[in-house]
Coordinates of C-alpha atoms in Angstrom, one line a residue:
M1 CA 103.4 184.8 220.8
R2 CA 101.7 183.2 223.7
F3 CA 102.8 180.1 225.6
A4 CA 100.4 177.8 227.3
R5 CA 101.0 177.6 231.0
S6 CA 102.4 174.2 232.0
P7 CA 104.2 172.7 235.1
F8 CA 107.4 172.8 233.2
F9 CA 107.3 176.5 232.5
A10 CA 106.1 177.2 236.0
V11 CA 109.1 175.4 237.5
L12 CA 111.5 177.0 235.0
A13 CA 110.1 180.5 235.8
A14 CA 110.4 179.8 239.5
L15 CA 114.0 178.7 239.2
L16 CA 115.0 181.7 237.1
A17 CA 113.3 184.0 239.6
S18 CA 115.1 182.3 242.4
A19 CA 118.4 182.6 240.7
G20 CA 117.7 186.2 240.0
C21 CA 116.8 186.9 243.7
A22 CA 120.1 185.3 244.8
S23 CA 122.5 187.3 242.8
K24 CA 126.2 186.7 243.0
D25 CA 126.7 189.4 245.6
K26 CA 124.0 188.1 247.8
A27 CA 124.9 184.8 249.2
V28 CA 122.4 182.2 250.0
R29 CA 122.7 181.2 253.7
I30 CA 122.4 177.8 255.4
A31 CA 122.2 177.9 259.2
V32 CA 124.2 175.4 261.2
A33 CA 122.5 175.2 264.6
V34 CA 124.6 173.0 267.0
P35 CA 126.4 173.3 270.3
L36 CA 129.6 175.2 269.8
T37 CA 130.5 175.7 273.4
G38 CA 130.1 173.6 276.6
D39 CA 130.6 169.9 277.1
M40 CA 129.0 169.1 273.7
G41 CA 130.8 171.9 271.9
T42 CA 133.5 169.5 270.5
E43 CA 130.8 167.4 268.8
G44 CA 129.0 170.5 267.4
Q45 CA 132.2 172.0 266.1
G46 CA 132.7 168.8 264.1
L47 CA 129.3 169.2 262.5
R48 CA 130.1 172.8 261.7
R49 CA 133.4 171.9 260.1
A50 CA 131.8 169.2 258.0
V51 CA 129.1 171.5 256.6
E52 CA 131.7 174.3 256.0
L53 CA 133.8 171.8 254.0
A54 CA 130.8 170.9 251.8
V55 CA 130.0 174.6 251.3
E56 CA 133.6 175.4 250.4
E57 CA 133.7 172.6 247.9
A58 CA 130.4 173.7 246.3
N59 CA 131.6 177.3 246.0
A60 CA 135.0 176.3 244.6
A61 CA 133.2 174.1 242.0
K62 CA 130.8 177.0 241.2
R63 CA 128.0 174.6 241.7
F64 CA 125.4 177.4 242.0
P65 CA 125.1 180.8 240.3
Y66 CA 125.4 182.4 243.7
K67 CA 127.7 181.9 246.7
I68 CA 126.6 179.6 249.6
E69 CA 127.4 180.6 253.2
A70 CA 127.2 178.4 256.3
L71 CA 126.3 180.5 259.3
P72 CA 127.0 178.8 262.7
Y73 CA 124.5 179.3 265.6
D74 CA 125.4 178.0 269.1
D75 CA 122.4 176.3 270.8
R76 CA 124.7 175.3 273.7
A77 CA 122.9 171.9 273.9
D78 CA 120.2 173.8 275.8
P79 CA 116.5 173.4 274.7
K80 CA 115.6 177.0 275.6
E81 CA 118.7 178.4 273.7
A82 CA 117.8 176.2 270.8
V83 CA 114.4 177.9 270.5
N84 CA 116.1 181.3 270.8
V85 CA 118.5 180.3 268.0
A86 CA 115.6 179.0 265.9
N87 CA 113.8 182.3 266.1
L88 CA 116.9 184.2 265.1
I89 CA 117.3 181.9 262.1
I90 CA 113.8 182.2 260.7
S91 CA 114.0 186.0 261.1
D92 CA 116.8 186.2 258.4
P93 CA 115.2 185.9 255.0
R94 CA 118.5 185.0 253.4
I95 CA 118.7 181.7 255.3
V96 CA 116.9 179.1 253.3
A97 CA 117.5 175.9 255.4
V98 CA 118.9 174.6 258.7
I99 CA 121.3 171.8 259.4
G100 CA 121.3 170.7 263.1
H101 CA 120.5 170.3 266.0
Y102 CA 122.9 167.7 267.6
N103 CA 120.7 167.0 270.7
S104 CA 117.2 165.6 270.4
S105 CA 116.1 167.8 273.4
C106 CA 117.0 170.8 271.3
A107 CA 115.7 169.5 267.9
I108 CA 112.2 168.8 269.2
P109 CA 111.3 172.3 270.4
A110 CA 113.3 174.0 267.6
A111 CA 111.4 172.1 264.9
K112 CA 108.2 173.7 266.0
V113 CA 109.7 177.1 265.3
Y114 CA 111.0 176.1 261.9
A115 CA 107.5 174.8 261.0
R116 CA 106.0 178.2 261.7
A117 CA 108.4 179.9 259.2
P118 CA 108.3 177.4 257.4
I119 CA 111.9 176.5 256.7
P120 CA 113.5 173.0 256.0
F121 CA 115.4 171.5 258.8
V122 CA 117.8 168.6 258.2
T123 CA 119.2 166.9 261.3
P124 CA 122.4 164.8 261.1
A125 CA 122.4 163.6 264.7
A126 CA 119.2 163.9 266.7
T127 CA 117.9 160.3 267.1
N128 CA 114.8 160.5 269.3
P129 CA 111.8 159.4 267.2
D130 CA 109.7 162.4 268.4
V131 CA 111.9 164.8 266.4
T132 CA 110.0 163.8 263.3
R133 CA 107.0 162.0 264.8
Q134 CA 105.7 165.1 266.6
Q135 CA 104.8 166.5 263.1
L136 CA 102.0 163.9 262.9
S137 CA 100.3 165.3 266.1
P138 CA 97.0 167.1 265.6
D139 CA 98.6 170.0 267.6
W140 CA 101.3 170.4 265.0
R141 CA 101.3 173.9 263.3
G142 CA 102.7 174.2 259.9
P143 CA 103.9 171.8 257.2
L144 CA 106.3 168.8 257.8
V145 CA 109.7 170.5 257.7
V146 CA 112.0 168.0 259.4
F147 CA 114.3 165.6 257.6
R148 CA 116.8 163.2 259.3
V149 CA 119.7 161.3 257.8
V150 CA 120.4 159.1 260.8
P151 CA 118.4 156.0 262.1
T152 CA 116.3 156.6 265.2
D153 CA 116.4 155.3 268.8
D154 CA 113.4 153.0 268.2
V155 CA 115.9 151.1 266.0
Q156 CA 119.0 151.6 268.1
G157 CA 117.5 150.7 271.5
P158 CA 116.0 147.3 270.3
Y159 CA 119.2 146.5 268.5
A160 CA 121.2 147.0 271.6
A161 CA 118.8 145.0 273.7
Q162 CA 119.0 142.0 271.3
F163 CA 122.8 142.3 271.3
V164 CA 123.0 142.2 275.1
Y165 CA 120.5 139.3 275.4
R166 CA 121.5 137.1 272.5
N167 CA 125.1 138.0 271.6
L168 CA 126.5 138.7 275.1
G169 CA 124.1 136.3 276.9
K170 CA 123.4 138.8 279.7
K171 CA 119.9 138.6 281.3
R172 CA 120.1 140.8 284.4
I173 CA 120.5 144.5 283.7
S174 CA 120.5 147.9 285.4
L175 CA 119.3 150.9 283.4
L176 CA 120.5 154.4 283.8
H177 CA 119.6 157.5 281.8
D178 CA 120.2 161.3 281.9
K179 CA 116.5 162.2 281.9
T180 CA 116.8 163.9 278.5
S181 CA 114.6 163.2 275.4
Y182 CA 117.5 161.3 274.0
G183 CA 118.8 159.4 277.0
Q184 CA 115.5 158.4 278.6
G185 CA 114.0 157.6 275.3
L186 CA 116.9 155.3 274.3
T187 CA 116.6 153.3 277.6
E188 CA 112.9 153.0 277.2
E189 CA 113.3 151.6 273.7
F190 CA 115.9 149.2 275.0
K191 CA 113.6 148.0 277.8
E192 CA 110.7 147.5 275.5
T193 CA 112.6 144.9 273.6
F194 CA 114.8 143.4 276.5
V195 CA 112.0 142.4 278.8
P196 CA 109.9 140.6 276.2
L197 CA 113.0 138.6 275.3
G198 CA 113.2 137.3 278.8
G199 CA 115.6 139.9 280.3
Q200 CA 115.3 141.2 283.8
I201 CA 115.6 144.9 284.7
L202 CA 117.1 145.0 288.2
S203 CA 116.9 148.7 288.7
E204 CA 116.1 151.9 286.7
D205 CA 117.5 155.3 287.7
G206 CA 117.8 158.8 286.2
I207 CA 120.7 161.1 286.7
S208 CA 121.1 164.8 285.8
V209 CA 123.3 166.2 283.0
G210 CA 126.2 167.9 284.7
D211 CA 126.3 165.6 287.8
K212 CA 129.8 164.4 288.6
D213 CA 129.6 162.0 291.6
F214 CA 127.6 158.8 291.0
K215 CA 129.2 156.7 293.7
A216 CA 126.2 156.6 296.0
L217 CA 124.0 155.4 293.2
L218 CA 126.6 152.9 291.9
T219 CA 127.1 151.5 295.4
R220 CA 123.4 150.7 295.5
L221 CA 123.6 149.1 292.0
K222 CA 126.6 147.0 293.2
Q223 CA 124.4 145.5 295.8
V224 CA 122.0 144.1 293.1
N225 CA 125.0 142.8 291.1
P226 CA 123.8 143.4 287.5
E227 CA 125.5 141.6 284.7
A228 CA 125.5 144.8 282.7
V229 CA 124.7 148.5 283.1
Y230 CA 123.0 150.2 280.1
F231 CA 123.2 154.0 280.1
G232 CA 121.2 156.3 277.9
G233 CA 123.0 159.7 277.7
L234 CA 126.1 161.5 276.5
Y235 CA 129.8 160.8 276.8
T236 CA 130.7 163.0 279.8
E237 CA 128.3 161.3 282.2
A238 CA 129.0 157.9 280.5
G239 CA 132.7 158.3 281.1
L240 CA 132.3 159.3 284.7
I241 CA 129.9 156.4 285.4
V242 CA 132.1 153.7 284.0
K243 CA 135.2 155.2 285.7
Q244 CA 133.5 155.2 289.1
M245 CA 132.1 151.7 288.5
R246 CA 135.6 150.4 288.2
E247 CA 136.9 152.4 291.1
L248 CA 134.2 150.7 293.2
G249 CA 135.2 147.3 292.0
M250 CA 132.1 146.7 289.8
K251 CA 132.8 144.1 287.2
S252 CA 129.5 144.6 285.3
L253 CA 129.7 145.2 281.6
F254 CA 129.0 148.8 280.5
L255 CA 127.0 149.7 277.5
S256 CA 125.7 153.0 276.0
G257 CA 124.5 154.5 272.7
D258 CA 125.8 156.8 270.0
G259 CA 125.9 159.8 272.3
S260 CA 128.8 158.2 274.1
K261 CA 130.8 157.0 271.1
T262 CA 133.3 159.7 270.7
T263 CA 137.0 160.1 271.8
G264 CA 135.8 162.4 274.6
F265 CA 134.6 159.2 276.3
F266 CA 138.3 158.1 276.6
D267 CA 139.2 161.6 277.9
V268 CA 136.8 161.3 280.8
A269 CA 137.0 157.5 281.6
G270 CA 140.6 156.8 280.8
D271 CA 141.5 153.1 280.8
A272 CA 138.1 152.4 282.4
A273 CA 136.6 152.9 279.0
D274 CA 138.3 149.8 277.7
G275 CA 135.8 147.1 276.8
A276 CA 132.6 149.2 277.0
Y277 CA 130.1 148.5 274.2
L278 CA 128.7 151.5 272.4
S279 CA 126.1 151.3 269.6
M280 CA 126.4 153.7 266.7
V281 CA 123.6 154.7 264.3
G282 CA 124.6 153.9 260.7
T283 CA 128.1 152.7 259.9
P284 CA 131.0 154.4 261.7
V285 CA 132.9 156.6 259.2
E286 CA 136.1 154.7 259.7
A287 CA 134.4 151.5 258.4
L288 CA 132.6 153.1 255.5
P289 CA 134.6 152.7 252.2
S290 CA 132.3 155.3 250.5
A291 CA 133.4 157.9 253.0
R292 CA 137.2 157.6 252.3
E293 CA 137.3 160.7 250.0
F294 CA 135.3 162.7 252.5
V295 CA 137.7 161.7 255.3
A296 CA 140.8 162.6 253.2
H297 CA 139.4 166.0 252.3
Y298 CA 138.3 166.6 255.9
K299 CA 141.7 165.8 257.4
K300 CA 143.4 168.0 254.8
R301 CA 141.1 170.9 255.5
W302 CA 141.0 170.6 259.3
Q303 CA 144.4 170.0 260.8
G304 CA 144.2 171.7 264.2
S305 CA 144.8 169.8 267.4
S306 CA 141.1 169.9 268.3
E307 CA 139.8 169.4 264.8
E308 CA 139.7 165.6 264.6
L309 CA 136.9 163.9 262.8
K310 CA 133.9 163.3 265.0
P311 CA 131.3 160.4 264.8
F312 CA 128.5 162.4 263.2
D313 CA 130.5 164.7 260.9
H314 CA 130.0 162.5 257.8
F315 CA 126.2 162.7 258.5
A316 CA 126.4 166.5 258.5
Y317 CA 128.4 166.5 255.3
E318 CA 125.8 164.2 253.7
A319 CA 123.0 166.5 255.0
A320 CA 124.6 169.4 253.2
Q321 CA 124.9 167.4 249.9
I322 CA 121.3 166.4 250.1
L323 CA 120.3 170.0 250.6
F324 CA 122.5 171.1 247.7
E325 CA 120.7 168.6 245.4
A326 CA 117.4 170.1 246.5
L327 CA 118.7 173.6 245.9
E328 CA 119.6 172.6 242.3
R329 CA 116.1 171.4 241.7
A330 CA 114.1 174.1 243.6
G331 CA 116.3 177.1 243.9
P332 CA 116.9 179.1 247.1
D333 CA 113.3 179.2 248.3
R334 CA 112.3 177.8 251.7
E335 CA 108.9 176.2 250.8
R336 CA 110.1 174.9 247.4
L337 CA 113.1 173.4 249.2
I338 CA 110.8 171.5 251.6
D339 CA 108.9 170.0 248.6
A340 CA 112.2 169.1 246.9
L341 CA 113.6 167.4 250.0
R342 CA 110.5 165.2 250.3
R343 CA 111.4 163.9 246.8
T344 CA 115.0 163.2 247.7
K345 CA 116.7 160.1 246.3
H346 CA 120.4 160.9 247.0
S347 CA 123.3 158.6 246.3
G348 CA 126.2 159.5 248.5
L349 CA 128.6 158.3 251.2
L350 CA 125.7 156.9 253.2
G351 CA 124.4 155.0 250.3
T352 CA 121.0 155.9 248.9
T353 CA 119.0 158.2 251.1
V354 CA 115.2 158.4 250.7
F355 CA 112.9 159.9 253.3
D356 CA 109.7 158.4 254.6
A357 CA 106.5 160.4 255.0
K358 CA 107.5 162.0 258.2
G359 CA 111.1 162.8 257.0
D360 CA 113.1 159.9 258.4
T361 CA 115.8 158.1 256.3
L362 CA 114.9 154.6 255.2
N363 CA 118.5 153.6 256.0
K364 CA 118.2 151.7 259.3
T365 CA 121.8 150.3 259.9
I366 CA 123.1 150.2 263.5
T367 CA 126.6 149.1 264.4
M368 CA 127.9 147.8 267.8
T369 CA 131.4 148.9 268.7
Q370 CA 133.7 148.2 271.6
A371 CA 135.9 150.8 273.1
R372 CA 139.7 150.1 272.9
A373 CA 141.6 152.3 275.3
R374 CA 145.1 151.7 274.0
D375 CA 144.5 153.4 270.7
R376 CA 141.3 155.3 271.6
S377 CA 139.3 153.5 268.9
F378 CA 135.9 151.8 268.6
P379 CA 136.3 148.7 266.5
A380 CA 133.0 147.3 265.2
V381 CA 132.0 144.0 266.8
N382 CA 128.5 143.5 265.2

């Protein structure tokens, strides 16, 4: 008896073949490429824990006819190391997808490696628009492999600029950034909206990641007396800057982006963190009713003193769930997973996630929070 070839039988055959390749004793692997050491290691470890929780839940529920493994890779928040890690990942044929990287400066070069494989790459944290936009360049080699579950800095920067100008009524600003893809890109997006609104940029300076003493720079800024200082960068430098601002007697408001919204900001700045405004992509997990079950499971699973929930962990958990749905449809095959992810319509703790043509989520929510030192929290203010 002969069966006519049809798309249905082709897909069925592919799924059966994939299931057969991934037998129960050969686990299907997902790489988790994040900073696990260094200043950003605390944030990367949170992403790892969130993905591991999702994997453990999937395995316990026997969601797949094979075991899933999450393999952590340490990119150390270093772009060169991120490329090394990406090359290691694509060389393992049992790895079918990547969740990471935390830093945009790592995600941008690593994505080029993943496209060569090709292997799908879902980022729960990298917010620079070029992470996905670079795939539209004529120089791009390979298919579009990047998917992102967080809004981008061309949404976050303009949102912050409008908040400063309209909500806070501040018109005279000094800009600082850490010269990274994320930090410099975020301040440029802020500036592109703030100036047309009527705002004045009094000064614009770059610092280097790892710098500790900003008092010479801040003394100069104090002379121009900005109403606010907006910093594009991560929490370590943000904490040092606001702490030294207060030590110098600067009364200017301090604002920064999602890279500074973590409890590590309080560890560095102490009480000087109080009152700082920090924007967050999406809705903070503590204000997200749909994330309550995830938060409860996370806190039950991870109870160590350094295992508190981090700001991007729920995005990493959602990235894993989106990937699992694609696995159910396409099986553990890299190229079929890329196609399945493009057709994502996932309902989860972030709401409904659908990707645009270059892989960005259509969810564009940004939240402004204000640091409260007495309980190390970030209540939403807008």
